[in-house]
Coordinates of C-alpha atoms in Angstrom, one line a residue:
M8 CA 0.0 0.0 0.0
T9 CA 1.4 3.3 -1.0
T10 CA 1.6 6.3 1.4
P11 CA 1.3 10.0 0.4
H12 CA 4.6 11.9 -0.1
L13 CA 5.9 14.0 2.7
P14 CA 4.8 17.6 2.5
K15 CA 7.4 20.3 1.9
V16 CA 8.4 22.3 4.9
A17 CA 8.5 26.1 4.5
G18 CA 9.7 26.0 0.9
I19 CA 12.7 23.6 1.4
N20 CA 12.7 20.8 -1.1
P21 CA 13.7 17.5 0.4
P22 CA 17.2 16.5 -0.6
L23 CA 16.2 12.9 -0.9
P24 CA 12.9 11.6 -2.5
A25 CA 10.1 10.4 -0.1
P26 CA 9.7 6.6 0.1
S27 CA 7.1 5.2 -2.3
H28 CA 5.9 2.5 0.1
T29 CA 6.3 1.2 3.6
P30 CA 7.2 -2.5 4.2
P31 CA 5.0 -4.5 6.5
P32 CA 6.3 -4.9 10.1
S33 CA 8.3 -8.0 10.5
S34 CA 7.1 -10.7 13.0
A35 CA 8.8 -11.0 16.3
A36 CA 10.7 -14.2 17.1
P37 CA 9.0 -16.3 19.9
S38 CA 10.9 -16.8 23.1
G39 CA 12.2 -20.1 24.2
D40 CA 14.1 -22.8 22.5
P41 CA 13.9 -22.9 18.7
A42 CA 13.6 -26.6 18.7
T43 CA 10.4 -26.6 20.7
V44 CA 8.6 -24.0 18.5
D45 CA 5.3 -25.2 17.1
P46 CA 5.7 -25.9 13.3
S47 CA 2.4 -24.2 12.7
G48 CA 3.6 -20.9 14.4
P49 CA 5.2 -18.0 12.8
A50 CA 8.0 -18.7 10.4
D51 CA 11.6 -18.4 11.5
P52 CA 12.8 -14.8 10.8
A53 CA 16.2 -16.1 9.6
G54 CA 14.5 -17.9 6.8
P55 CA 15.3 -21.4 5.5
H56 CA 19.1 -20.8 5.7
G57 CA 19.2 -21.2 9.4
P58 CA 18.6 -19.3 12.7
A59 CA 19.6 -15.7 13.1
A60 CA 22.7 -14.9 14.9
P61 CA 22.1 -14.5 18.7
D62 CA 23.6 -10.9 18.7
A63 CA 21.7 -9.6 15.6
L64 CA 20.0 -6.2 16.1
P65 CA 16.3 -5.8 15.3
P66 CA 15.4 -4.1 12.0
P67 CA 15.0 -0.3 12.2
A68 CA 11.6 1.1 12.8
P69 CA 10.0 2.0 9.4
N70 CA 9.6 5.8 10.3
A71 CA 13.2 6.3 11.5
L72 CA 14.5 7.5 8.1
V73 CA 11.4 9.8 7.7
Q74 CA 12.0 11.2 11.2
D75 CA 15.7 11.8 10.6
R76 CA 14.9 13.7 7.3
L77 CA 12.3 15.8 9.0
A78 CA 14.7 16.6 11.9
G79 CA 17.2 17.8 9.3
W80 CA 14.8 19.9 7.5
I81 CA 13.7 21.6 10.8
S82 CA 17.3 22.2 11.7
D83 CA 17.9 23.7 8.3
L84 CA 14.7 25.9 8.8
V85 CA 16.0 27.1 12.3
T86 CA 19.4 27.9 10.8
L87 CA 17.9 30.0 7.9
Q88 CA 15.5 31.7 10.2
E89 CA 18.3 32.9 12.6
L90 CA 20.5 34.0 9.7
T91 CA 17.7 36.0 7.9
E92 CA 16.6 37.6 11.2
R93 CA 20.2 38.8 11.8
L94 CA 20.4 40.2 8.3
A95 CA 17.0 42.0 8.7
R96 CA 18.3 43.8 11.7
T97 CA 21.2 45.4 9.8
A98 CA 20.6 49.2 9.4
T99 CA 23.2 50.1 6.8
L100 CA 24.4 48.7 3.5
D101 CA 27.9 48.1 4.9
A102 CA 26.5 46.1 7.9
A103 CA 24.2 44.1 5.5
L104 CA 27.2 43.1 3.3
H105 CA 29.3 42.0 6.3
E106 CA 26.5 39.9 7.6
V107 CA 25.9 38.3 4.2
L108 CA 29.5 37.3 4.1
R109 CA 29.5 35.9 7.7
A110 CA 26.3 33.9 7.1
G111 CA 27.5 32.6 3.8
S112 CA 30.7 31.6 5.4
S113 CA 29.0 29.4 8.0
L114 CA 26.7 27.9 5.4
V115 CA 29.3 26.8 2.9
G116 CA 32.0 26.1 5.5
A117 CA 34.6 28.7 4.3
R118 CA 36.6 31.0 6.4
R119 CA 37.0 34.0 4.2
G120 CA 35.1 35.8 1.4
L121 CA 34.3 39.0 -0.4
V122 CA 31.2 40.5 -2.0
T123 CA 31.0 43.1 -4.7
L124 CA 28.0 45.2 -5.6
Q125 CA 27.7 47.1 -8.9
P126 CA 24.3 48.7 -9.1
G127 CA 23.8 50.4 -12.5
Q128 CA 26.8 52.4 -13.6
A129 CA 28.0 53.3 -10.2
P130 CA 31.5 52.3 -9.1
P131 CA 31.5 48.8 -7.5
T132 CA 31.4 48.4 -3.7
T133 CA 33.7 45.6 -2.4
V134 CA 33.7 44.3 1.2
G135 CA 35.8 41.5 2.5
L136 CA 35.7 39.0 5.3
G137 CA 39.0 38.0 6.7
L138 CA 40.6 39.9 3.9
G139 CA 42.5 43.2 4.4
H140 CA 42.9 46.0 1.9
A141 CA 46.1 44.6 0.7
D142 CA 44.5 41.2 0.1
L143 CA 41.6 42.8 -1.9
G144 CA 44.3 44.6 -3.9
H145 CA 46.1 41.3 -4.8
I146 CA 42.7 39.9 -5.9
E147 CA 42.1 42.9 -8.1
T148 CA 45.3 42.1 -10.0
I149 CA 43.9 38.8 -11.3
P150 CA 43.4 39.3 -14.9
H151 CA 39.9 38.9 -16.5
E152 CA 39.5 35.5 -18.1
T153 CA 37.3 36.7 -20.8
P154 CA 36.6 34.4 -23.8
A155 CA 38.1 35.2 -27.2
H156 CA 36.0 36.7 -30.0
P157 CA 35.6 34.6 -33.1
D158 CA 37.1 37.4 -35.1
G159 CA 40.0 38.1 -32.8
G160 CA 40.2 40.1 -29.7
E161 CA 38.2 39.5 -26.4
L162 CA 34.5 39.7 -25.8
P163 CA 33.4 42.1 -23.1
A164 CA 32.3 40.8 -19.7
P165 CA 29.0 42.7 -18.9
D166 CA 28.3 40.5 -16.0
S167 CA 31.7 40.7 -14.4
Y168 CA 31.6 42.0 -10.9
G169 CA 35.4 41.4 -10.1
R170 CA 38.3 39.2 -11.0
L171 CA 37.0 36.1 -9.3
F172 CA 33.5 36.4 -10.9
D173 CA 34.3 36.2 -14.6
D174 CA 33.0 32.6 -15.0
L175 CA 29.7 33.2 -13.4
P176 CA 26.7 32.2 -15.6
P177 CA 24.8 35.0 -17.5
A178 CA 22.0 36.9 -15.8
G179 CA 19.0 34.7 -15.3
S180 CA 21.0 31.7 -14.2
R181 CA 21.7 31.8 -10.5
A182 CA 23.9 28.8 -10.1
G183 CA 27.1 29.0 -8.3
V184 CA 30.6 28.2 -9.7
A185 CA 33.1 26.2 -7.6
H186 CA 36.9 25.9 -8.1
P187 CA 37.5 22.9 -5.8
D188 CA 41.3 22.8 -6.3
I189 CA 42.8 26.0 -7.7
A190 CA 46.3 24.7 -7.8
A191 CA 45.5 21.6 -9.9
E192 CA 42.7 23.0 -12.0
E193 CA 43.4 23.6 -15.7
G194 CA 42.4 26.7 -17.6
L195 CA 43.1 29.3 -14.8
T196 CA 45.6 32.1 -15.4
P197 CA 49.0 31.7 -13.7
R198 CA 48.3 35.0 -11.8
H199 CA 45.2 33.5 -10.4
R200 CA 47.2 30.5 -8.9
E201 CA 49.9 33.0 -7.7
V202 CA 47.4 35.2 -5.8
A203 CA 45.7 32.0 -4.4
A204 CA 49.1 30.8 -3.1
R205 CA 50.0 34.3 -1.7
L206 CA 46.8 34.6 0.2
G207 CA 46.6 31.0 1.2
Y208 CA 43.3 29.7 -0.2
G209 CA 43.0 26.5 -2.2
A210 CA 39.5 26.6 -3.4
S211 CA 36.7 29.0 -4.0
Y212 CA 32.9 29.1 -4.4
A213 CA 31.2 32.1 -6.2
L214 CA 27.5 32.8 -6.2
P215 CA 25.6 35.6 -8.1
L216 CA 23.5 37.9 -6.0
E217 CA 20.4 37.8 -8.1
S218 CA 16.6 37.4 -7.7
E219 CA 13.7 37.6 -10.1
A220 CA 12.6 41.0 -8.7
A221 CA 15.9 42.7 -8.2
G222 CA 17.9 41.1 -11.1
R223 CA 21.6 40.7 -10.6
I224 CA 23.1 43.3 -8.3
G225 CA 26.5 41.7 -7.6
A226 CA 28.3 38.5 -6.6
A227 CA 29.9 36.9 -3.5
V228 CA 32.8 34.4 -3.3
W229 CA 34.0 32.3 -0.3
L230 CA 37.6 31.1 -0.1
Y231 CA 38.5 27.8 1.4
D232 CA 42.0 27.3 3.0
E233 CA 42.3 23.8 1.5
P234 CA 40.9 22.2 -1.7
A235 CA 37.1 21.7 -1.0
E236 CA 33.7 22.6 -2.4
P237 CA 30.2 22.8 -0.8
G238 CA 28.0 19.8 -0.9
D239 CA 24.5 19.6 -2.4
R240 CA 22.8 20.4 1.0
Q241 CA 25.1 23.4 1.5
R242 CA 24.4 24.7 -2.0
H243 CA 20.7 24.4 -1.5
L244 CA 20.8 26.4 1.8
I245 CA 23.0 29.2 0.5
G246 CA 20.8 29.5 -2.4
L247 CA 17.8 30.0 -0.3
Y248 CA 19.7 32.5 1.8
R249 CA 20.9 34.2 -1.3
D250 CA 17.3 34.9 -2.5
Y251 CA 16.4 36.8 0.7
A252 CA 19.8 38.5 1.0
T253 CA 19.6 39.9 -2.5
E254 CA 16.2 41.5 -1.9
H255 CA 17.4 42.9 1.4
L256 CA 20.5 44.4 -0.3
A257 CA 18.5 45.8 -3.2
R258 CA 16.3 47.7 -0.7
H259 CA 19.4 49.1 0.9
L260 CA 20.7 50.1 -2.4
E261 CA 17.4 51.9 -3.3
L262 CA 17.5 53.7 0.1
A263 CA 21.1 54.7 -0.4
A264 CA 20.3 56.1 -3.9
A265 CA 17.3 58.0 -2.6
R266 CA 19.6 59.5 0.2
D267 CA 22.2 60.4 -2.3
T268 CA 19.6 62.2 -4.4
V269 CA 18.3 64.2 -1.5
T270 CA 21.8 65.0 -0.4
T271 CA 22.7 66.2 -3.9
L272 CA 19.6 68.3 -4.0
R273 CA 20.3 69.8 -0.5
E274 CA 23.9 70.6 -1.5
E275 CA 22.8 72.3 -4.7
L276 CA 20.3 74.5 -2.7
L277 CA 23.2 75.7 -0.4
P278 CA 25.9 78.1 -1.5
S279 CA 28.4 76.5 -3.9
R280 CA 31.2 78.8 -2.6
L281 CA 31.5 81.5 0.1
P282 CA 31.9 85.1 -1.1
R283 CA 35.1 87.1 -0.6
I284 CA 34.5 90.3 1.3
A285 CA 37.3 92.8 2.3
G286 CA 37.9 92.7 6.0
V287 CA 36.4 89.3 6.7
R288 CA 37.2 85.7 6.1
L289 CA 34.6 82.9 6.1
A290 CA 34.7 79.2 6.7
V291 CA 31.9 76.6 6.9
R292 CA 31.3 72.9 7.8
H293 CA 28.2 71.1 6.9
R294 CA 27.3 67.5 7.7
S295 CA 24.1 66.1 6.2
G296 CA 21.9 63.7 8.3
P297 CA 20.8 60.4 6.6
R298 CA 17.1 61.5 6.5
G299 CA 17.8 64.8 4.8
G300 CA 17.1 67.6 7.2
G301 CA 16.2 71.2 6.6
D302 CA 19.1 73.1 8.2
W303 CA 20.8 75.7 6.0
Y304 CA 23.2 78.6 6.0
D305 CA 23.9 81.5 3.7
A306 CA 26.6 84.2 3.1
L307 CA 25.8 86.9 0.5
P308 CA 27.5 90.2 -0.3
L309 CA 25.3 93.2 0.2
P310 CA 25.6 96.8 -1.1
E311 CA 28.3 99.1 0.2
G312 CA 30.7 96.2 1.1
A313 CA 28.4 94.8 3.7
L314 CA 27.9 91.1 4.3
G315 CA 24.8 89.1 5.2
L316 CA 25.1 85.9 7.3
A317 CA 22.3 83.5 8.1
V318 CA 21.7 80.1 9.6
G319 CA 18.4 78.3 10.2
G320 CA 16.4 75.2 9.8
V321 CA 12.8 74.1 9.0
T322 CA 10.9 71.4 10.8
G323 CA 10.7 67.9 9.3
S324 CA 13.0 65.8 7.2
G325 CA 13.1 64.3 3.8
P326 CA 12.6 65.8 0.4
S327 CA 9.7 68.1 1.5
A328 CA 11.8 69.6 4.2
V329 CA 14.7 70.2 1.8
A330 CA 12.4 71.8 -0.7
A331 CA 11.0 74.1 2.1
M332 CA 14.5 75.0 3.1
G333 CA 15.3 76.0 -0.4
R334 CA 12.3 78.2 -0.7
L335 CA 13.0 79.8 2.7
R336 CA 16.6 80.5 2.0
A337 CA 15.8 82.1 -1.5
S338 CA 13.2 84.3 0.2
L339 CA 15.6 85.4 2.9
R340 CA 18.1 86.4 0.2
A341 CA 15.6 88.7 -1.4
Y342 CA 14.6 90.3 1.8
A343 CA 18.3 90.7 2.8
V344 CA 19.0 92.6 -0.4
M345 CA 16.0 94.9 0.0
E346 CA 16.3 95.7 3.8
G347 CA 19.4 93.9 5.1
E348 CA 20.4 96.8 7.4
D349 CA 17.4 95.9 9.6
P350 CA 17.6 92.2 10.5
V351 CA 14.3 92.4 12.4
A352 CA 12.5 93.6 9.2
V353 CA 14.1 90.8 7.2
L354 CA 12.9 88.1 9.7
S355 CA 9.4 89.8 10.0
D356 CA 8.9 89.5 6.2
L357 CA 10.2 86.0 6.3
E358 CA 7.7 85.0 9.1
L359 CA 4.9 86.5 7.2
L360 CA 5.7 84.6 4.0
L361 CA 6.1 81.3 5.9
R362 CA 2.8 81.8 7.7
L363 CA 0.9 82.5 4.5
T364 CA 2.5 79.9 2.1
E365 CA 3.4 77.1 4.5
P366 CA 1.1 77.3 7.6
A367 CA 1.8 73.8 8.8
R368 CA 5.6 74.4 9.0
A369 CA 7.8 76.2 11.6
A370 CA 11.3 77.4 11.1
T371 CA 14.2 78.9 13.0
A372 CA 16.5 81.6 11.6
L373 CA 19.2 84.0 12.7
F374 CA 20.3 86.8 10.4
A375 CA 23.3 89.1 10.8
Y376 CA 24.1 92.3 8.9
C377 CA 27.9 92.7 9.1
E378 CA 30.0 95.8 8.2
P379 CA 33.7 94.7 8.2
A380 CA 36.5 97.2 8.8
G381 CA 37.0 99.1 5.5
A382 CA 33.3 99.2 4.7
D383 CA 33.0 102.9 5.8
R384 CA 34.6 101.9 9.1
P385 CA 38.2 102.5 10.1
A386 CA 40.3 99.4 10.8
S387 CA 40.9 100.4 14.4
Q388 CA 37.2 100.0 15.2
G389 CA 37.0 96.5 13.8
G390 CA 33.6 95.3 12.5
K391 CA 30.1 96.0 13.3
V392 CA 27.4 93.3 13.4
V393 CA 23.6 93.8 13.9
L394 CA 21.7 90.5 14.3
A395 CA 18.3 89.1 15.1
G396 CA 17.2 85.6 15.9
A397 CA 13.9 83.7 15.7
G398 CA 14.1 80.6 18.0
H399 CA 17.7 80.0 16.9
C400 CA 20.7 79.3 19.1
P401 CA 22.9 82.4 19.9
P402 CA 26.3 82.7 18.1
L403 CA 29.6 82.6 19.8
I404 CA 32.3 85.3 19.6
I405 CA 35.8 83.8 19.9
G406 CA 39.0 85.7 20.4
E407 CA 42.3 85.8 22.4
H408 CA 40.6 87.4 25.4
R409 CA 37.2 85.9 25.3
A410 CA 34.9 83.1 24.2
E411 CA 31.3 83.9 25.0
Y412 CA 27.8 83.7 23.7
V413 CA 26.2 86.7 22.2
E414 CA 23.2 87.9 24.3
T415 CA 20.4 87.7 21.8
S416 CA 16.7 88.4 22.6
L417 CA 14.6 85.3 23.4
S418 CA 12.1 84.8 20.6
A419 CA 9.7 82.1 19.3
P420 CA 10.6 80.3 15.9
L421 CA 9.0 81.7 12.7
G422 CA 5.4 80.4 12.2
M423 CA 4.7 79.8 15.9
L424 CA 3.1 83.2 16.7
A425 CA 0.5 85.3 15.0
C426 CA 3.0 88.1 14.7
W427 CA 6.7 87.8 15.2
E428 CA 8.7 90.7 16.6
A429 CA 12.0 90.8 18.4
P430 CA 14.6 93.4 19.0
S431 CA 18.0 93.3 17.3
V432 CA 21.4 93.1 19.0
E433 CA 24.5 95.1 18.0
I434 CA 28.0 93.9 18.7
E435 CA 31.5 95.1 17.5
P436 CA 34.0 92.3 17.1
A437 CA 37.5 93.4 17.7
P438 CA 40.1 92.8 15.0
G439 CA 41.2 89.2 15.2
E440 CA 37.9 87.9 16.7
T441 CA 35.6 85.4 15.1
L442 CA 31.8 85.1 15.1
L443 CA 30.6 81.5 15.1
F444 CA 27.2 80.5 13.9
Y445 CA 25.9 76.9 14.3
S446 CA 22.7 74.8 14.0
D447 CA 21.0 73.1 16.9
G448 CA 21.9 69.7 15.2
L449 CA 25.5 70.2 16.5
L450 CA 24.0 70.2 20.0
H451 CA 21.6 67.4 19.5
R452 CA 24.3 65.1 18.0
T453 CA 26.3 65.2 21.2
G454 CA 23.6 63.1 23.0
D455 CA 23.8 65.4 26.0
T456 CA 21.0 67.6 27.4
M457 CA 20.9 71.1 26.0
D458 CA 22.5 72.7 29.1
R459 CA 25.4 70.3 28.9
A460 CA 25.7 70.6 25.2
F461 CA 25.9 74.4 25.4
A462 CA 28.5 74.1 28.1
R463 CA 30.4 71.6 25.9
L464 CA 30.3 74.0 23.0
H465 CA 31.6 76.9 25.1
S466 CA 34.5 74.6 26.4
A467 CA 35.4 73.7 22.7
A468 CA 35.4 77.3 21.7
A469 CA 37.6 78.4 24.6
S470 CA 40.0 75.6 23.9
V471 CA 40.9 76.7 20.4
P472 CA 44.7 77.0 20.2
R473 CA 46.1 80.5 20.1
A474 CA 47.8 79.8 16.8
A475 CA 44.4 78.8 15.1
L476 CA 42.5 81.9 16.4
R477 CA 43.2 83.8 13.1
D478 CA 42.3 81.0 10.8
P479 CA 38.4 80.4 10.6
D480 CA 38.9 77.0 8.9
A481 CA 41.0 75.8 11.9
I482 CA 38.5 77.2 14.3
V483 CA 35.5 75.3 12.8
E484 CA 37.5 72.1 12.5
H485 CA 38.6 72.3 16.1
V486 CA 35.1 73.0 17.4
L487 CA 33.6 70.2 15.2
R488 CA 36.2 67.6 16.4
A489 CA 35.7 68.6 20.0
M490 CA 31.9 68.4 19.9
L491 CA 31.7 65.3 17.7
P492 CA 34.8 63.1 18.0
T493 CA 35.1 60.2 15.6
T494 CA 36.3 56.6 15.9
G495 CA 38.8 55.0 13.5
D496 CA 36.1 54.1 11.0
G497 CA 34.8 57.7 10.8
A498 CA 31.6 57.0 13.0
E499 CA 30.8 59.5 15.8
A500 CA 32.1 58.2 19.2
D501 CA 29.3 59.9 21.1
G502 CA 25.9 58.4 21.8
S503 CA 24.0 59.9 18.9
D504 CA 22.7 58.3 15.7
G505 CA 23.9 61.3 13.6
A506 CA 20.4 61.8 12.2
E507 CA 20.4 65.7 12.2
D508 CA 22.2 68.1 10.0
V509 CA 25.2 70.1 11.4
V510 CA 26.2 73.6 10.3
L511 CA 29.1 75.6 11.5
L512 CA 29.7 79.0 9.9
A513 CA 32.6 81.2 11.1
A514 CA 33.3 84.9 10.1
H515 CA 36.8 86.1 11.1
F516 CA 37.1 89.9 11.3
E517 CA 40.5 91.2 10.4

């Protein structure tokens, strides 16, 4: 009697076919002396050739093989679930690539590997596991093993994602390629064998990163220390994992492309270069957050040798906030040209425009009208600055004898009140002093409370070396590193996710 085939478990095809029938259970041998057994009883299990050996084991249970297979499938399911969950928790493309290499290494039994992505026409991204930059450089020296053209020359390799991936099948075929013994394999270039011997690997297994939805986005290769290749079960598991990993990496690539687009748009909306004004030198640092915030800055020449400086930010993030930032900055430039000598009037006009055109959005802004020495002012008097702020952090004035916050009037952000009005403040920086503007993202990225962040910023400004006080670039760089120290890989060492924009704008008066 036939039995139905075993069902598939969560999409994993059984590596062995299910049994087509189940043999009947064998009869148990009676106890006692074989010579006294009734001839009409059950037949001797040893058959006509004699009694069974006394120490013979009983036949295995009929379902033992099925249970073993089912246990193996469940074990594979648990392994795949753990690996895909770990991959799903990765928040960046680089972390996802490293996780794919680690998971693939455990599935195919290799110790080292590398993965290369080449989305569209962008430069490829290569990440190694157990391979340093020098090792990856050696691998890049392996010549392409492209086939010869029938008429001479070489055929292009459109699906090549690196020197080790030239023999991958064309797009649409997701099979892997194994080199089980590189030293003994024929057809490989001498340079390939030389690099393998230098790096100490004897075999490799390459797999295209491809799915039906995402297409081919790259390839991965794992390197064995000794001649080896993955078995059928290992290839099956790494293929299932590859399907999920490809979709996950494709989503990271799409997100990275969107962020690059927003970053490019934001950079194009900000000044491409700082103006040159007699009597003042400018420097700026701008770090963009991953979500695309609306912080901005501006420096524009005004009539009679004056200079307008502004920093601000709009609420929200993403493309809509970037677009609102561009509109706000363009409007402020127009108002600054018309009535820049009165910063309060500039911000009042900006508040009215924001309330009428974008009633659901608020913004902070600080505008300063600067008259450097030489702009109808003798050099002995230094510069003159008239500024007004709307909910924005006060600037710092930094010099040899002081590092202090400018006392600006407390005011609500633009768009928060029915009518905005705040008095302006006039200061006179001495020759050699620097006025430092910044965005609140600089304070938020420290991970401290606002009081501690302000104290930390003041300490950073006061600790500027004396030799750097006359260089605005050195000042902003020192303050940025003191506020947001970085680790060896460029990540911020403090407890912030770096989500907000950071703006530092320095004006040094000569």
